[in-house]
Coordinates of C-alpha atoms in Angstrom, one line a residue:
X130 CA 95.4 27.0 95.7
X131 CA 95.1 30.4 96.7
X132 CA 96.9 31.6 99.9
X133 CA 95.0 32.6 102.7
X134 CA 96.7 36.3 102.6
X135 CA 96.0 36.8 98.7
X136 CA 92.5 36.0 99.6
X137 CA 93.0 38.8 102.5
X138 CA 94.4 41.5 99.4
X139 CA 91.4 40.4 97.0
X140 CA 88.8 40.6 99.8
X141 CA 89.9 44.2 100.5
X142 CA 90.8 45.9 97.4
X143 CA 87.2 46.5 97.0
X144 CA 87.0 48.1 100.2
X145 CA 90.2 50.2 99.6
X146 CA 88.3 51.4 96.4
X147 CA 85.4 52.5 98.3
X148 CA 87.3 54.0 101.1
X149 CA 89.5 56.2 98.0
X150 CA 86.3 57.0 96.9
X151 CA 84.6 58.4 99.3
X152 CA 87.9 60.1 101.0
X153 CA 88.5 61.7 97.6
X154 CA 84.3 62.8 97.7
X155 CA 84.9 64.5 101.1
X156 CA 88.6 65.7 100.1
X157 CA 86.6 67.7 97.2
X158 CA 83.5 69.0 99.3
X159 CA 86.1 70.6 101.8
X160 CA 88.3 72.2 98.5
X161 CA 84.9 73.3 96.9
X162 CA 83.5 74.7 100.4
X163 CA 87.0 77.2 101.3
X164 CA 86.6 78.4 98.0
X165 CA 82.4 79.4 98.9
X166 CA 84.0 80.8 101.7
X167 CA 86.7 82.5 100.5
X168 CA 84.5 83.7 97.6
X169 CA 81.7 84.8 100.5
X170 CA 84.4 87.0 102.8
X171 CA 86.0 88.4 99.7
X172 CA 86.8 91.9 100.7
X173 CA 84.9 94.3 99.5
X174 CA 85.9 97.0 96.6
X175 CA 87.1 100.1 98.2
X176 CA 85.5 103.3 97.6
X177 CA 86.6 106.1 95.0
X178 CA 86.3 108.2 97.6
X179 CA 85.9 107.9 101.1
X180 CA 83.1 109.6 103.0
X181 CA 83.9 112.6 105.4
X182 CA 82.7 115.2 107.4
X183 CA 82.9 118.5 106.5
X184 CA 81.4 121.5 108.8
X185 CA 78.3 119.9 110.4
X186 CA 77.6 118.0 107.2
X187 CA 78.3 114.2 106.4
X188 CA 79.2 113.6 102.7
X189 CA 79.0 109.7 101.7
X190 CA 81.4 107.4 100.6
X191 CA 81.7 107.3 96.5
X192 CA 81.3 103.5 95.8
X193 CA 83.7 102.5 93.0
X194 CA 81.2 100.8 90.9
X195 CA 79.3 104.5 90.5
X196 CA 81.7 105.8 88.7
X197 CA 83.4 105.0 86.2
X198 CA 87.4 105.1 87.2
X199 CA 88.5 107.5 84.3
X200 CA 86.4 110.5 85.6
X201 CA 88.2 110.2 89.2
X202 CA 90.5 112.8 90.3
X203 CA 94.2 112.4 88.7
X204 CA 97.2 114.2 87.7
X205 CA 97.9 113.8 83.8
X206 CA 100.0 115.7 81.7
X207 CA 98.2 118.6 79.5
X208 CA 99.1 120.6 77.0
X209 CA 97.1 124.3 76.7
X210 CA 98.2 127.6 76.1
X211 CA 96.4 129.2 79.0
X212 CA 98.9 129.8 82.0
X213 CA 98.5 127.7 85.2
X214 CA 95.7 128.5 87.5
X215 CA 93.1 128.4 84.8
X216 CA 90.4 126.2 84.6
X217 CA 89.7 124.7 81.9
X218 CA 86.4 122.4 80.9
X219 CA 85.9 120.3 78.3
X220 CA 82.0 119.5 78.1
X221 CA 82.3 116.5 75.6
X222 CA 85.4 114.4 77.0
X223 CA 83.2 115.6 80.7
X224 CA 86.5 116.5 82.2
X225 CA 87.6 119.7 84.3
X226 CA 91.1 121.0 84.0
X227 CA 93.1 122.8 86.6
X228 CA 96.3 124.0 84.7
X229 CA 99.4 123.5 86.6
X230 CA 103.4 123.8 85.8
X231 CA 105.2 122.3 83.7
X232 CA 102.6 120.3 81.2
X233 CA 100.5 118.7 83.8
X234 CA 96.6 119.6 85.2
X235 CA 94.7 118.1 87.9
X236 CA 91.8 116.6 86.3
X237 CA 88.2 116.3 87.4
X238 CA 85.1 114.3 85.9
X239 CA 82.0 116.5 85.7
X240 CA 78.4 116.5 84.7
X241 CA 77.3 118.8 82.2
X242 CA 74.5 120.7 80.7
X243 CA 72.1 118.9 78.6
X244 CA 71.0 119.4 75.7
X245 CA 70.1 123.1 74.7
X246 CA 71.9 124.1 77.9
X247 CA 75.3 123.9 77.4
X248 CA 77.5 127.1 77.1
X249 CA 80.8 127.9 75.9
X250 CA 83.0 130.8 76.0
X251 CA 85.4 132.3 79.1
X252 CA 84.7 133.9 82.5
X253 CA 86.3 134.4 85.8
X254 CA 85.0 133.2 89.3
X255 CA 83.7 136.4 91.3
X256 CA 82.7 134.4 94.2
X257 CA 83.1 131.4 95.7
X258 CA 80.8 129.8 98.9
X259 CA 81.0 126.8 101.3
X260 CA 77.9 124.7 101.9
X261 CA 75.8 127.8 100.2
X262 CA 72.6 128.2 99.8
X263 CA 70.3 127.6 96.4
X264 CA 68.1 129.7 94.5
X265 CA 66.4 128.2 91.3
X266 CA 66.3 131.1 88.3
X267 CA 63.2 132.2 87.4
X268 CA 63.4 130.5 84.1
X269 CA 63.7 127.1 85.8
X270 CA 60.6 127.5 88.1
X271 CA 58.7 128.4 84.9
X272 CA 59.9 125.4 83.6
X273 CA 59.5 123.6 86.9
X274 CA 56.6 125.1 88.9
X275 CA 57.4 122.6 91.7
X276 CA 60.6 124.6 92.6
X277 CA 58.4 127.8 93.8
X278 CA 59.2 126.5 97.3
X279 CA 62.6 127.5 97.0
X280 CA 62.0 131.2 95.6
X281 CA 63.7 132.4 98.9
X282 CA 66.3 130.3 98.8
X283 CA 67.6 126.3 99.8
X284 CA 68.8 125.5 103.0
X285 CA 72.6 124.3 102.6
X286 CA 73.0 120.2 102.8
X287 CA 74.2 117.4 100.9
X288 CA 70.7 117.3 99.1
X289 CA 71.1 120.7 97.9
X290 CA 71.9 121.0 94.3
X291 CA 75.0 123.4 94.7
X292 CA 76.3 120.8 97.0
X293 CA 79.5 121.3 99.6
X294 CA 80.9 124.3 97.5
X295 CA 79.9 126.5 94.4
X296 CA 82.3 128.3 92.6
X297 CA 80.2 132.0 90.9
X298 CA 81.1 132.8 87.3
X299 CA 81.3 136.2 85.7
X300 CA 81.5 137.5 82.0
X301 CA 81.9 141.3 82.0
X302 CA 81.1 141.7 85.4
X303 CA 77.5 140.0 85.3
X304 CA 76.6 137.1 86.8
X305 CA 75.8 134.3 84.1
X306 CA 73.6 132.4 86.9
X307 CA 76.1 129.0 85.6
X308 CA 78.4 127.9 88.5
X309 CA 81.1 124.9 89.2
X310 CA 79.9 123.5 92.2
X311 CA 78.9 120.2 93.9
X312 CA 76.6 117.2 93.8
X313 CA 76.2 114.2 96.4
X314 CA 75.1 112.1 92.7
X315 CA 77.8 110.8 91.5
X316 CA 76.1 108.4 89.0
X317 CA 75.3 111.9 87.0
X318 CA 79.4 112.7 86.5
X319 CA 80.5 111.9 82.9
X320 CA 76.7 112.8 81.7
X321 CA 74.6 115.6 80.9
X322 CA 72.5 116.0 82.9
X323 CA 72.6 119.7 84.5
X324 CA 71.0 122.8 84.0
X325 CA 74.1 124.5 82.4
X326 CA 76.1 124.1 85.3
X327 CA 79.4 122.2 86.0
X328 CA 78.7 119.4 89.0
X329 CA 82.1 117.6 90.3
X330 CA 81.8 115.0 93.0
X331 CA 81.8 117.3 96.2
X332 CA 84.4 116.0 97.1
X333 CA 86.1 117.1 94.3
X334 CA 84.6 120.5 94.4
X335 CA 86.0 120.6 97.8
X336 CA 89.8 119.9 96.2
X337 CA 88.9 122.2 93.9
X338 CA 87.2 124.9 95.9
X339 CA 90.9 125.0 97.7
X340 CA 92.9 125.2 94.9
X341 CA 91.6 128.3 93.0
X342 CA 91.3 131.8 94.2
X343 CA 88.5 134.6 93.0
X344 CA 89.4 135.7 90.1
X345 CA 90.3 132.5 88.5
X346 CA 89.7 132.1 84.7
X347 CA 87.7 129.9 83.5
X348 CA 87.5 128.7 79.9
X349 CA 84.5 126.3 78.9
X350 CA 85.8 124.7 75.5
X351 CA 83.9 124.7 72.0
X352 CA 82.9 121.2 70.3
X353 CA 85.7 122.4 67.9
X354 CA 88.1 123.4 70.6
X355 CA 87.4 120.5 72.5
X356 CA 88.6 117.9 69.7
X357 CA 91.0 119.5 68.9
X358 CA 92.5 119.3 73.3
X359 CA 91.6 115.6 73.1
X360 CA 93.8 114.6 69.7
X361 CA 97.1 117.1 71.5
X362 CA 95.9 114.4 74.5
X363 CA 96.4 111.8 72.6
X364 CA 99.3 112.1 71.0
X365 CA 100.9 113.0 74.7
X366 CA 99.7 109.9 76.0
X367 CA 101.1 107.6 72.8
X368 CA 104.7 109.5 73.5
X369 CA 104.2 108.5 77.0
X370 CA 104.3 104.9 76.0
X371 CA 106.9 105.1 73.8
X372 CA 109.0 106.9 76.2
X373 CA 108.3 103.8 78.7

């Protein structure tokens, strides 16, 4: 005969079952719902580059998925036999070299001259302007009618092609209408995209724009030249590793 308290144990195991069941069903919908919110106040990925104010002018934020984290302003070693305070840009790589002491350069991204309007060769920067104003050449408004507007000039802005700062180059003395100045589109660093000039992030022409004088050199490499900088690179980055 079976004992009234076995009877008691059969009777509820199937209740105990149900009870597991259903505590382990809620148990799970709590775990799955932290990690929705968890996964819904993630923090946000900070910026490249924060936004600031410079003069009367507010220049955004540079979101990190814009650009890719290579072309962002870093010290690396360099190797060049031109003497520090030269610039130095290499239009295939897309980078800008500041040449410092001791085997090192600041290094920019940049945009760069499309196709048919790239340029190579050295010069020096005769001027240099904050916030300046732009004034299309003649051959791009013959090219772009739409651009007569601006015959007399662009008020200065973030919208203004020649951005927060432009940097004037020189060859002999004459102005060869390409600069190194800003841009507020940082999707179009790493690309060419520009009429000839060099664009930085302005906020990198900014960094920049402080850190060279008139009368800076500037040396804008050759597709030879240039592959020849990025295999001495590379070899000083594989030492590097070794050497870790």
């Amino acid at each position: 005969m079976t004992s009234p308290l076995a009877a008691l144990r059969a009777a509820a195991h199937p209740c105990l079952r149900v009870l597991c069941a259903a505590g382990l069903t809620v148990l799970l919908a709590a775990c799955n719902q932290a990690t929705l919110q968890e996964a819904s106040y993630a923090p946000p990925r900070q910026p490249q580059y924060p936004a600031l104010t410079d003069s009367a002018f507010k220049i955004p934020a540079v979101k990190a998925e814009t650009i890719d984290p290579k072309y962002v302003k870093q010290r690396v070693r360099y190797a060049t036999q031109h003497p520090p305070g030269t610039i130095v840009v290499d239009p295939y790589a897309k980078f800008l070299y500041l040449v410092q002491e001791s085997g090192f350069a600041m290094r920019y991204g940049v945009g760069v001259g499309r196709d048919g309007f790239g340029w190579t060769g050295t010069a020096d920067i005769r001027r240099k302007a904050q916030w300046p104003t732009w004034t299309p050449p003649s051959a791009m408004v013959a090219r772009q009618p739409e651009l007569r507007q601006y015959r007399q000039g662009m008020a200065a802005g973030v919208e203004n092609p020649l951005g927060a700062r432009a940097m004037y180059l020189f060859q002999n003395g004459k102005d060869t209408l390409f600069r190194i100045h800003g841009t507020n589109e940082p999707e179009s660093i790493g690309k060419n995209v520009s009429s000839g000039c060099i664009r930085l992030l302005n906020q990198d022409a900014i960094d920049l724009f402080d850190r060279v004088p008139v009368g800076s050199k500037v040396v804008v490499l050759s597709e030879q030249e240039a592959r020849a900088a990025s295999s001495i690179e590379a070899n000083l980055l594989t030492k590097a590793e070794v050497l870790r």
